[in-house]
PDB file of C-alpha atoms in Angstrom:
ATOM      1  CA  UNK Y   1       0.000   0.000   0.000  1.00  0.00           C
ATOM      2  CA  UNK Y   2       2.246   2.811  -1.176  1.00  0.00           C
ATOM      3  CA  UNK Y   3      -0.070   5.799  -0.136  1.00  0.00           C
ATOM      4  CA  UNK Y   4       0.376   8.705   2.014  1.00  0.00           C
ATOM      5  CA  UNK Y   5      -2.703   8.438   4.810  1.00  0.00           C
ATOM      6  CA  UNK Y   6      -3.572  11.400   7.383  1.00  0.00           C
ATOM      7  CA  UNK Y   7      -5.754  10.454  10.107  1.00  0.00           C
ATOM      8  CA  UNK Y   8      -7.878  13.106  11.564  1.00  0.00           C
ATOM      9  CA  UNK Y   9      -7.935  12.481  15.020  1.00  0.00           C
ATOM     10  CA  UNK Y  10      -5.343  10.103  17.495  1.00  0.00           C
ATOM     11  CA  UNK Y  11      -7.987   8.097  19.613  1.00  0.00           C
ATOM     12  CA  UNK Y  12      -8.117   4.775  20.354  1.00  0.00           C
ATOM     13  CA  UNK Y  13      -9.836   3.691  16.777  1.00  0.00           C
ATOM     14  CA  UNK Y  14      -7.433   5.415  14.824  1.00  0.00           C
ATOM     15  CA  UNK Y  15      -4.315   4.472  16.698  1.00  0.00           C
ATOM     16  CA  UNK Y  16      -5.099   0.763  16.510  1.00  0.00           C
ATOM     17  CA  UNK Y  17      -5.395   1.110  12.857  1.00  0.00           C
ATOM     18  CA  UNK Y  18      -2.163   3.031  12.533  1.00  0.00           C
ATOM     19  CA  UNK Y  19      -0.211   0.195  14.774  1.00  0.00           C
ATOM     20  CA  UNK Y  20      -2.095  -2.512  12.244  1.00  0.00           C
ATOM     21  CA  UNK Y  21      -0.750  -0.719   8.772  1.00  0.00           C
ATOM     22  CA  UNK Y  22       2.830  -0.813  10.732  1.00  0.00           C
ATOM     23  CA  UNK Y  23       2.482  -4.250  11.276  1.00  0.00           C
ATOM     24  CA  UNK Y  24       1.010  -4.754   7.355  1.00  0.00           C
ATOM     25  CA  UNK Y  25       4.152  -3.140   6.396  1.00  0.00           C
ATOM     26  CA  UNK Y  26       3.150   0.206   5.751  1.00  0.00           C
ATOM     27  CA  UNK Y  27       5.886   3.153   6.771  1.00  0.00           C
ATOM     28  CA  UNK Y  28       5.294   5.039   9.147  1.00  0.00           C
ATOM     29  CA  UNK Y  29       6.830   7.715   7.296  1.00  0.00           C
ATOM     30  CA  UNK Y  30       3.619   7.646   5.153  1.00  0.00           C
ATOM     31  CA  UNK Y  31       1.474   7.924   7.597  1.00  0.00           C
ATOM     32  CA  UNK Y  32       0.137  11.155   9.484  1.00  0.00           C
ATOM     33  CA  UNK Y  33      -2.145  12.072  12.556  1.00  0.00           C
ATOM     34  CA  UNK Y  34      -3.896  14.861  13.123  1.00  0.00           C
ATOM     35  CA  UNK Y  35      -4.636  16.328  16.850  1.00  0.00           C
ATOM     36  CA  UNK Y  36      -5.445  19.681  18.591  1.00  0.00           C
ATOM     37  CA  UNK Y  37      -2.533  19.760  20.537  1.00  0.00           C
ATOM     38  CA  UNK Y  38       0.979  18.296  20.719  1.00  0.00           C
ATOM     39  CA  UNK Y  39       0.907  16.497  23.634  1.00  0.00           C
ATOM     40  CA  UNK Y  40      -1.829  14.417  22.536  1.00  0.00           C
ATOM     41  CA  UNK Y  41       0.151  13.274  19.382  1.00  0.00           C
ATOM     42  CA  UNK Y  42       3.462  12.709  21.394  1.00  0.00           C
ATOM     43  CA  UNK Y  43       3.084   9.381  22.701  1.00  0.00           C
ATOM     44  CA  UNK Y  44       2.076   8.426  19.258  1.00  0.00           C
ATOM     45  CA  UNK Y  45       4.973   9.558  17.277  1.00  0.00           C
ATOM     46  CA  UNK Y  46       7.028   7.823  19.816  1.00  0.00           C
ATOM     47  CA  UNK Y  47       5.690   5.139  19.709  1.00  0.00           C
ATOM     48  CA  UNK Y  48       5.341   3.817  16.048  1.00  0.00           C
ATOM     49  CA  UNK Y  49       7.383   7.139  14.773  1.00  0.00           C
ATOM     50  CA  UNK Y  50       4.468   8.861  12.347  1.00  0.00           C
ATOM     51  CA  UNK Y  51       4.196  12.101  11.435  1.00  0.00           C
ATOM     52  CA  UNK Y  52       1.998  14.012  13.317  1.00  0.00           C
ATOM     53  CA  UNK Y  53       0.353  17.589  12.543  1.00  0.00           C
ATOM     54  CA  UNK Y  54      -1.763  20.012  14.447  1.00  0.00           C
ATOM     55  CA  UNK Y  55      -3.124  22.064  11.833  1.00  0.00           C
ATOM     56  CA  UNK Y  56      -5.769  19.414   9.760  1.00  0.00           C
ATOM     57  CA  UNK Y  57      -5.412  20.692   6.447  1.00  0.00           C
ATOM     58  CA  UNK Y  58      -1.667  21.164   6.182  1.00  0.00           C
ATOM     59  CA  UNK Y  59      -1.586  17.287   7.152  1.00  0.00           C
ATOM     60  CA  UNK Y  60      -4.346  16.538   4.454  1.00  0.00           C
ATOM     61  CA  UNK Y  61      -1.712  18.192   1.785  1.00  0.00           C
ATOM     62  CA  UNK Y  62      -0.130  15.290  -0.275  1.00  0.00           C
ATOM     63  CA  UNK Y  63      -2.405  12.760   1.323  1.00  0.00           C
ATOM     64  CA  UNK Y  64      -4.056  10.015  -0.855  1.00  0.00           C
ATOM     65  CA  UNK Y  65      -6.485   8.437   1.895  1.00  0.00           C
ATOM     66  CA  UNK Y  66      -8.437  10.776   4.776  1.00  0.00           C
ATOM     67  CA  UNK Y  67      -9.233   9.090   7.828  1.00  0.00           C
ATOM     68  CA  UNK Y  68     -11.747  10.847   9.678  1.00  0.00           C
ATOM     69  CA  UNK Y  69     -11.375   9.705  12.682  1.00  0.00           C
ATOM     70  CA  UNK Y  70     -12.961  12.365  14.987  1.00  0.00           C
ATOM     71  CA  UNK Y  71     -16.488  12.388  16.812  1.00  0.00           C
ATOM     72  CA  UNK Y  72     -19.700  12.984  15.254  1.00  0.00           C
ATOM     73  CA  UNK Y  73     -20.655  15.834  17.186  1.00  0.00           C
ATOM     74  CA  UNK Y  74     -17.346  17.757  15.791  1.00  0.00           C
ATOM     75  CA  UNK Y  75     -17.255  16.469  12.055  1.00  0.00           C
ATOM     76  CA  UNK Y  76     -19.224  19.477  10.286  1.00  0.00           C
ATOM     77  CA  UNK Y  77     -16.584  22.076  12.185  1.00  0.00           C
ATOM     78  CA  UNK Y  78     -13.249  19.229  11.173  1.00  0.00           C
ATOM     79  CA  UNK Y  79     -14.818  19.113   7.686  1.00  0.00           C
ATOM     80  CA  UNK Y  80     -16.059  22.551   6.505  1.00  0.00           C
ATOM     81  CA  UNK Y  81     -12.296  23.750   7.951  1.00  0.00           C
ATOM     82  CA  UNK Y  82     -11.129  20.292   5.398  1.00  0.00           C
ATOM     83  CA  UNK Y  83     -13.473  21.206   2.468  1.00  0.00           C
ATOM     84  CA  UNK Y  84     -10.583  23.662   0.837  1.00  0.00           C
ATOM     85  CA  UNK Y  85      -7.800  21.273   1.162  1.00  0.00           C
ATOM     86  CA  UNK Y  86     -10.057  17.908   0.593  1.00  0.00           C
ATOM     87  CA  UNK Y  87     -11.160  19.835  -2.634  1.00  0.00           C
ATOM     88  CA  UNK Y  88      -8.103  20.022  -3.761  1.00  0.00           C
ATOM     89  CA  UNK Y  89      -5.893  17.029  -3.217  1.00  0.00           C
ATOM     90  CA  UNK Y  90      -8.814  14.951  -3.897  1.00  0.00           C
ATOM     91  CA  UNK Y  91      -8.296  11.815  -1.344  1.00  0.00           C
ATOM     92  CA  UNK Y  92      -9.933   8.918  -0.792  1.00  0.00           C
ATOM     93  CA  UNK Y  93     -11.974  10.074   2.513  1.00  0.00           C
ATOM     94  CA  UNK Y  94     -12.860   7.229   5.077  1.00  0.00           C
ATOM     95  CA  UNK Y  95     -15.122   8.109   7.780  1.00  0.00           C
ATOM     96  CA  UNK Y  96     -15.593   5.954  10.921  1.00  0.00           C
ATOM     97  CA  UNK Y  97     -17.715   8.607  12.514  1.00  0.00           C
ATOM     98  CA  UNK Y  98     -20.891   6.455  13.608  1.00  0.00           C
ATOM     99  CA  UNK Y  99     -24.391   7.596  12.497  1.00  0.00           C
ATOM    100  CA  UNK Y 100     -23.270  10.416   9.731  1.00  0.00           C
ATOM    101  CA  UNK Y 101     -24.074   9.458   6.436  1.00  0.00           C
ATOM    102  CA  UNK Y 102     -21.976   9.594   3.705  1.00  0.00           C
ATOM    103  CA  UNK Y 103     -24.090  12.617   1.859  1.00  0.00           C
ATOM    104  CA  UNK Y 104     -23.887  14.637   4.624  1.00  0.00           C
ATOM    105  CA  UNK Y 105     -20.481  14.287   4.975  1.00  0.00           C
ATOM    106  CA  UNK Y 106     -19.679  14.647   1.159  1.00  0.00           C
ATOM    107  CA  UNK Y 107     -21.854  18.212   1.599  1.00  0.00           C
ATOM    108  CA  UNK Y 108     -19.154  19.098   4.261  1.00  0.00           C
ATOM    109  CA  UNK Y 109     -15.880  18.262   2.573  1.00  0.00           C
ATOM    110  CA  UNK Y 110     -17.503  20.367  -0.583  1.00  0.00           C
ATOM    111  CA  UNK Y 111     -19.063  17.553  -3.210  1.00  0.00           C
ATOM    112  CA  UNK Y 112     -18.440  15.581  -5.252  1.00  0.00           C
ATOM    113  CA  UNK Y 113     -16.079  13.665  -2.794  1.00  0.00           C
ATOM    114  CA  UNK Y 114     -14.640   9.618  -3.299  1.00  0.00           C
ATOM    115  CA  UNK Y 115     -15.985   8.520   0.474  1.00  0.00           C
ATOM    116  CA  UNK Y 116     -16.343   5.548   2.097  1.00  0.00           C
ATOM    117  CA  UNK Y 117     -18.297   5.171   5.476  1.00  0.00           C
ATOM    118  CA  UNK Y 118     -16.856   2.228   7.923  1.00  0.00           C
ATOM    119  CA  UNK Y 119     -17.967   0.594  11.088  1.00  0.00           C
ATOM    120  CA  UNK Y 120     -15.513  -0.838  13.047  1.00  0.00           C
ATOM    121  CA  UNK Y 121     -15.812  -2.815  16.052  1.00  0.00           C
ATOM    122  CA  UNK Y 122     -14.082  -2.367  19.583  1.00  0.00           C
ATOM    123  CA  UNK Y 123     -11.745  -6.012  18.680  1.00  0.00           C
ATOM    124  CA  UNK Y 124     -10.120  -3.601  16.143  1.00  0.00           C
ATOM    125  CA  UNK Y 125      -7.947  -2.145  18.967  1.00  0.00           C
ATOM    126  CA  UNK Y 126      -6.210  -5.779  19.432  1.00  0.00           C
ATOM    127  CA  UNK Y 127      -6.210  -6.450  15.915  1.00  0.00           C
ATOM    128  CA  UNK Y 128      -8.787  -8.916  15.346  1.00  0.00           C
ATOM    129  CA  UNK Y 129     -12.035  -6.620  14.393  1.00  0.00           C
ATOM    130  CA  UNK Y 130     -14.888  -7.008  12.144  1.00  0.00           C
ATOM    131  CA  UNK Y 131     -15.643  -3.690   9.574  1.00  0.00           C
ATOM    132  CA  UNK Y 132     -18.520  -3.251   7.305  1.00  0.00           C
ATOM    133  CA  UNK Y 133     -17.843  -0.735   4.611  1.00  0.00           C
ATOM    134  CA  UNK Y 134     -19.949   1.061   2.530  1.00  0.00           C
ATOM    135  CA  UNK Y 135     -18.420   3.283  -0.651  1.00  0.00           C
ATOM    136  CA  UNK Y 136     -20.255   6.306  -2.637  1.00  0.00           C
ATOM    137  CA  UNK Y 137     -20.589   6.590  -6.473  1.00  0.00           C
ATOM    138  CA  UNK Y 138     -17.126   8.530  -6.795  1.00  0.00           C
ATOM    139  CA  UNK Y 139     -15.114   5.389  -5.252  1.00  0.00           C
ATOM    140  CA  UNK Y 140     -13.220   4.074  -7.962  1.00  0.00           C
ATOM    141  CA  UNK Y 141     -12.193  -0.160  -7.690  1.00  0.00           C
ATOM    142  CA  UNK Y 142      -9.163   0.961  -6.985  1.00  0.00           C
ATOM    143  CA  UNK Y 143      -9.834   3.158  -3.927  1.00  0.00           C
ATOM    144  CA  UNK Y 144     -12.194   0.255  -2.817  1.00  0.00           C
ATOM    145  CA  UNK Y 145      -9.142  -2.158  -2.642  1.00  0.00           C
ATOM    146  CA  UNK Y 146      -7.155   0.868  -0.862  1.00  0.00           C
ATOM    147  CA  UNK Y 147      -9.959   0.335   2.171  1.00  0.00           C
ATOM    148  CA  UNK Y 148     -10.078  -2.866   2.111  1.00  0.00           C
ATOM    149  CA  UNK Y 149      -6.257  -3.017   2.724  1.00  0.00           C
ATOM    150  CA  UNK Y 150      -6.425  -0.324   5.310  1.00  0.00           C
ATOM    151  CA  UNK Y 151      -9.053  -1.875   7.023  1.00  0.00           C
ATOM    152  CA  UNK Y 152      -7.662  -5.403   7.124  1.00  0.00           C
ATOM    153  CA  UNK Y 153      -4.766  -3.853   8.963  1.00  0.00           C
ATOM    154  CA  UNK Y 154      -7.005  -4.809  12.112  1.00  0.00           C
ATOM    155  CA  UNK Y 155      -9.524  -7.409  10.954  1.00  0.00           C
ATOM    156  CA  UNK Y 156     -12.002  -9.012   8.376  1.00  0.00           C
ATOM    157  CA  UNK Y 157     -13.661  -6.353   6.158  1.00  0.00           C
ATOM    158  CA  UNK Y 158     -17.226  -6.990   4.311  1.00  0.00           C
ATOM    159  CA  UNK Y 159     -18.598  -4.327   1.876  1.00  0.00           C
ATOM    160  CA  UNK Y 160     -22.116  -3.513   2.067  1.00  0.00           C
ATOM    161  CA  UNK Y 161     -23.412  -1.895  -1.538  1.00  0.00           C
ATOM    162  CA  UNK Y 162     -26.604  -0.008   0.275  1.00  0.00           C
ATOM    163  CA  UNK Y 163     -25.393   2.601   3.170  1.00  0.00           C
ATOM    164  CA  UNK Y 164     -28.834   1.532   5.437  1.00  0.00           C
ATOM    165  CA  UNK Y 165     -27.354  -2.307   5.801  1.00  0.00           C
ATOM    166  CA  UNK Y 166     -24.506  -0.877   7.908  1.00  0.00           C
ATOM    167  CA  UNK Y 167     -26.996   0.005  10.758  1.00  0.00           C
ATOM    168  CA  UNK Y 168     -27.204  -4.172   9.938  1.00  0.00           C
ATOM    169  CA  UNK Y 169     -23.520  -4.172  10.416  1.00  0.00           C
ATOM    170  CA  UNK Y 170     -24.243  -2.353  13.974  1.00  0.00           C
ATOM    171  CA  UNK Y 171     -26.002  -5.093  15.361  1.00  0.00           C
ATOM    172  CA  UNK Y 172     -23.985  -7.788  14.124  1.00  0.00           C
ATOM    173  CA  UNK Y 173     -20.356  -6.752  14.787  1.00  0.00           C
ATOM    174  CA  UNK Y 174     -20.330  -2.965  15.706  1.00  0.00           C
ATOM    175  CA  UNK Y 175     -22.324  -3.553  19.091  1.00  0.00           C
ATOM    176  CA  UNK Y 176     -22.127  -7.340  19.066  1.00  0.00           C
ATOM    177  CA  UNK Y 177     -18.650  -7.253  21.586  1.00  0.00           C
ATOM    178  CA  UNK Y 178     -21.025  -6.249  24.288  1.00  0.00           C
ATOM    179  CA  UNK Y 179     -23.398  -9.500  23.602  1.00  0.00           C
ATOM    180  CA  UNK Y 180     -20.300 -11.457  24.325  1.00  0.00           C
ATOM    181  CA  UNK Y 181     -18.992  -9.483  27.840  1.00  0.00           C
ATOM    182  CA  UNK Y 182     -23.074 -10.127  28.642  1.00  0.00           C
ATOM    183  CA  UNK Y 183     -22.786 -14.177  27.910  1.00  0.00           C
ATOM    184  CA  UNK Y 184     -19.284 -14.518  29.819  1.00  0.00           C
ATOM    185  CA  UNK Y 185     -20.954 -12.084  32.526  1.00  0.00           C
ATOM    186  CA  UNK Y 186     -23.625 -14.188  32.855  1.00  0.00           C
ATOM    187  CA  UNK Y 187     -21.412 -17.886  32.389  1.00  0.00           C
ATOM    188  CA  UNK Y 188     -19.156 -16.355  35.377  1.00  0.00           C
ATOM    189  CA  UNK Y 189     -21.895 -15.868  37.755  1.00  0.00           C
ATOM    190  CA  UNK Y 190     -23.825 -19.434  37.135  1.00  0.00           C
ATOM    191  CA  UNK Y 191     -20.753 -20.943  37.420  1.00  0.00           C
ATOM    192  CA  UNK Y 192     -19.587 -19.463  40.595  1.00  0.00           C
ATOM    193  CA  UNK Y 193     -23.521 -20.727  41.751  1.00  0.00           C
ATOM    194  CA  UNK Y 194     -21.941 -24.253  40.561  1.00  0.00           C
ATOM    195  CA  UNK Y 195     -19.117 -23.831  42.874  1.00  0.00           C
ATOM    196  CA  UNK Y 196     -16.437 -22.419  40.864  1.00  0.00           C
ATOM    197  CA  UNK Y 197     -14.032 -19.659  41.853  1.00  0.00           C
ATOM    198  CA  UNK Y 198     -14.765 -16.558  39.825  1.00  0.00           C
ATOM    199  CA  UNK Y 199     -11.470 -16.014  38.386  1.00  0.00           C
ATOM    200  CA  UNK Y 200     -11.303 -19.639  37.144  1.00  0.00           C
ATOM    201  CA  UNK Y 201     -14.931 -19.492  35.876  1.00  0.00           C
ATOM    202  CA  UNK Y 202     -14.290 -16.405  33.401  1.00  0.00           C
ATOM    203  CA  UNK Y 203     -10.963 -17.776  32.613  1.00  0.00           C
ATOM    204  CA  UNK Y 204     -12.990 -20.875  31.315  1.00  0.00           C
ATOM    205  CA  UNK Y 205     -15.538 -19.069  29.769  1.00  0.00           C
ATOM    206  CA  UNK Y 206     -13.085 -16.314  27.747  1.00  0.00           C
ATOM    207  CA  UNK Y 207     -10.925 -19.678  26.377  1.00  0.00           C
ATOM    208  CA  UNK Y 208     -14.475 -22.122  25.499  1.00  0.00           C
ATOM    209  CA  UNK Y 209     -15.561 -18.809  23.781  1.00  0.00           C
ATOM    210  CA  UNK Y 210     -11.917 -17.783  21.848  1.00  0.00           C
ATOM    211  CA  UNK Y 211     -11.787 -21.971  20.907  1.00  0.00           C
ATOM    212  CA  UNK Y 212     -15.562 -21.902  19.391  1.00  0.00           C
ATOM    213  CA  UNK Y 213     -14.739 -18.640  17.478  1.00  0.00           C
ATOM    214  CA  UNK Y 214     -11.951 -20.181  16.214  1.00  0.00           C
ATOM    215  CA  UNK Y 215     -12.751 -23.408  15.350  1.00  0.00           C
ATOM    216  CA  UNK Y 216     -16.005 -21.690  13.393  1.00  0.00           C
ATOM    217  CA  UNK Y 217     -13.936 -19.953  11.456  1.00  0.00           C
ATOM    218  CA  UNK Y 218     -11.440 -22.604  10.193  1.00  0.00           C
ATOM    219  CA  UNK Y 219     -14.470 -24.938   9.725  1.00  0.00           C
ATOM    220  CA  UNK Y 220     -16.172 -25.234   6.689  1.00  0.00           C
ATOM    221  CA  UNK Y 221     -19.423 -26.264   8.398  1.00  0.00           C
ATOM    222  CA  UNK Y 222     -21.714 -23.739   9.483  1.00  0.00           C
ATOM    223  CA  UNK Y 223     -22.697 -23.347  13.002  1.00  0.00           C
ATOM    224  CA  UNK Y 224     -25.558 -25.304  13.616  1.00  0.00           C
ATOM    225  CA  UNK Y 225     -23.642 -28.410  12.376  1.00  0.00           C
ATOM    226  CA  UNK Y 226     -20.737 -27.524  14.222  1.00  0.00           C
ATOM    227  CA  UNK Y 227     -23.078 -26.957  17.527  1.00  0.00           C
ATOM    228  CA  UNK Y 228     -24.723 -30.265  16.552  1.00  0.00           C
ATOM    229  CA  UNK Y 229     -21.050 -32.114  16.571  1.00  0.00           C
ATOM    230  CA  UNK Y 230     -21.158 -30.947  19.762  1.00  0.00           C
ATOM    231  CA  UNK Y 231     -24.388 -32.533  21.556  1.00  0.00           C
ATOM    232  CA  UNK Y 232     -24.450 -36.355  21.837  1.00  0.00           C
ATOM    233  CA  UNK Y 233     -28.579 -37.834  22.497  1.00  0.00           C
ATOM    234  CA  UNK Y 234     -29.448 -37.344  26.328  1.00  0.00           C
ATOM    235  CA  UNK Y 235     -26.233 -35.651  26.732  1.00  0.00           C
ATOM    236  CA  UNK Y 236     -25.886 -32.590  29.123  1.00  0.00           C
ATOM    237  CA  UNK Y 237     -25.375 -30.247  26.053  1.00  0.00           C
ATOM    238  CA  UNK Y 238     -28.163 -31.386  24.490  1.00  0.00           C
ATOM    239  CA  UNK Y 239     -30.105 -30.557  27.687  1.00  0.00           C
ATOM    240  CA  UNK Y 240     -28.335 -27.344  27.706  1.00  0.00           C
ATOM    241  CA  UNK Y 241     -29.594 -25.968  24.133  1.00  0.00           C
ATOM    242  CA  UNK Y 242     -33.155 -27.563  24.920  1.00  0.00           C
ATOM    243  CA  UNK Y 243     -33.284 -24.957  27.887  1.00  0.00           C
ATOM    244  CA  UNK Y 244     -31.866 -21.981  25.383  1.00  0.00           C
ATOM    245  CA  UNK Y 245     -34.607 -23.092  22.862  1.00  0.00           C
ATOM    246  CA  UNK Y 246     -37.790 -23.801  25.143  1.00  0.00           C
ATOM    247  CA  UNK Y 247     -36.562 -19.976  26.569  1.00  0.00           C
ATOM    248  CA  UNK Y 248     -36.379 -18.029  22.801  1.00  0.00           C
ATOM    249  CA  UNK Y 249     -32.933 -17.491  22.537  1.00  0.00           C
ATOM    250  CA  UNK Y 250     -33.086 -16.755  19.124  1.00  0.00           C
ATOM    251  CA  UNK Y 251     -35.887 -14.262  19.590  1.00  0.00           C
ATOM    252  CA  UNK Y 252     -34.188 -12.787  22.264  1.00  0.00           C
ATOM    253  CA  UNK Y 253     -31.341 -12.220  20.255  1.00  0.00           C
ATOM    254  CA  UNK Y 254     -33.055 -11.171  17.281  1.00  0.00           C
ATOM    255  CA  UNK Y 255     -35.160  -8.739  19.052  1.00  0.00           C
ATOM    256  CA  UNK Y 256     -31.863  -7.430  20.469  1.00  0.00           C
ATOM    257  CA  UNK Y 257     -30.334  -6.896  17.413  1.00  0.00           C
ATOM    258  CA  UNK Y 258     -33.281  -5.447  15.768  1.00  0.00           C
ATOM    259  CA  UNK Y 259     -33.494  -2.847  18.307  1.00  0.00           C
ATOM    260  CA  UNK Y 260     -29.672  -2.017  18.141  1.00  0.00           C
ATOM    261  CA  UNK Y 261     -30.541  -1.720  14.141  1.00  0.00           C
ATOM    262  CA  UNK Y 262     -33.274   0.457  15.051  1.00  0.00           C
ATOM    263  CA  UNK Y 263     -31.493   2.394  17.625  1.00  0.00           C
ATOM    264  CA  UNK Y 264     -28.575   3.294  15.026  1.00  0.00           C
ATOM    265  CA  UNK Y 265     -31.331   4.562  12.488  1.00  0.00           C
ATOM    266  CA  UNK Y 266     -32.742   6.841  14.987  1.00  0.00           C
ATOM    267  CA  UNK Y 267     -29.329   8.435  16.116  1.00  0.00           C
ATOM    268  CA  UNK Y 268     -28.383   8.870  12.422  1.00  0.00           C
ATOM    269  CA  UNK Y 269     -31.259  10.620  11.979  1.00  0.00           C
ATOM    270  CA  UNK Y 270     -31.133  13.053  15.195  1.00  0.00           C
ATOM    271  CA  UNK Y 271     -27.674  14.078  14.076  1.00  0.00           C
ATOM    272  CA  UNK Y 272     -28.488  14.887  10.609  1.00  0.00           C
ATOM    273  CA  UNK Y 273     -31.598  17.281  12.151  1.00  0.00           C
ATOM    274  CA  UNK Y 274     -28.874  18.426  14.402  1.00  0.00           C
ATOM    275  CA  UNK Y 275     -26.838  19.609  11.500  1.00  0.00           C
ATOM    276  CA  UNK Y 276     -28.725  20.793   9.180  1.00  0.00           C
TER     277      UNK Y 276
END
């Protein structure tokens, strides 16, 4: 990937992906982040020796990929301040700004903008995330495979061709970590009712859970053969996924999931009434 990148913003999101591009093999004389002071950026240059800018649109000079990396609530001010500079270098523009579309954001920077919108997930910041991605009419293939590789510095990356499915994306990766802590929340404490010591019942629960993950995704069997591998006939699985069933599981977790959808439609919507 032999592109100059300027990250708008040094938070956790946007320093895991600069660490993964590292790792990829990407210089870090190629890459640049953008903060409001100094002393925010220092550990950072230190650390993986980037560049490292306070004024935004100096460090978007030369650039070929924008990563907006700043909160939602600031983006109109980062952008409209951007829309000169963006307007002329003409970058690829990644946002990972939750909730803004990519319209609005395009408006911003000035029109007529190559911009991809991406959802990451928390796992991003140890390297194993899941991002959906989502590109507008002015992303060329080539600029698509640019995201992809920047992206897959920390984790799998799916492209989604209609901007509503990543509210989709929300509930299935984006917000899904926190079904997970909830299911090894819950494991720890009905297994410390069975007797176990706490810190040996989450340490159990973290490895069954990071072994299933795993062996899913090596397998070519999908998961309700791999769960059915699992369960012998009277067996104390089996009697274990009777009890999820006969109490909805599945609904429960599609209801949640729906409502996460629903929840990420709604907040897209407040903020573009809120800017515009």
């Amino acid at each position: 990937m032999a592109s100059k990148i300027t990250f708008i913003g040094a938070g956790n999101m946007a320093s895991a992906i600069i660490g993964g591009l590292i790792e990829s093999g990407v210089s870090p004389s190629d890459i640049t982040a953008t903060a409001p002071n100094e002393s925010e950026l220092a550990p950072l240059k230190a650390r993986l020796g980037i560049h490292t800018h306070t004024d935004n649109s100096a460090a978007v000079s030369g650039a070929d990929v924008v990563v907006l990396a700043v909160k939602p609530q600031i983006m109109r001010g980062v952008c409209e301040a951007l829309r000169d500079s963006v307007q002329q270098q003409a970058p690829l523009v990644i946002s990972i700004a939750a909730g803004l579309d990519a319209d609005t954001i395009d408006q911003w920077l000035g029109g007529g903008n190559a911009l991809v919108r991406c959802m990451p997930n928390t796992p991003s910041l140890v390297g194993i995330g899941a991002s959906g991605l989502y590109a507008n009419a002015a992303v060329s293939d080539a600029q698509r495979t640019l995201a992809t590789q920047l992206m897959e510095a920390v984790g799998i990356v799916e492209w989604v061709e209609e901007e509503h499915l990543l509210n989709a994306v929300t509930a299935v990766s984006g917000s899904a970590p926190a079904y997970f802590f909830l299911m090894f929340e819950a494991m720890e404490e009905a297994a410390v009712k069975l007797g176990l010591p706490a810190d040996t019942a989450r340490r159990l629960a973290i490895q069954t859970a990071l072994g299933a993950a795993t062996m899913a995704q090596r397998s070519d069997k999908d998961p309700a053969t791999l769960k059915q591998n699992v369960m012998s006939p009277g067996g104390t699985t089996e009697r274990a996924i009777a009890h999820m069933e006969d109490a909805h599981l599945r609904t429960i977790i599609a209801d949640a999931m729906q409502a996460c959808a629903a929840r990420a439609d709604a907040m897209a919507k407040e903020l573009s009434d809120k800017h515009s």
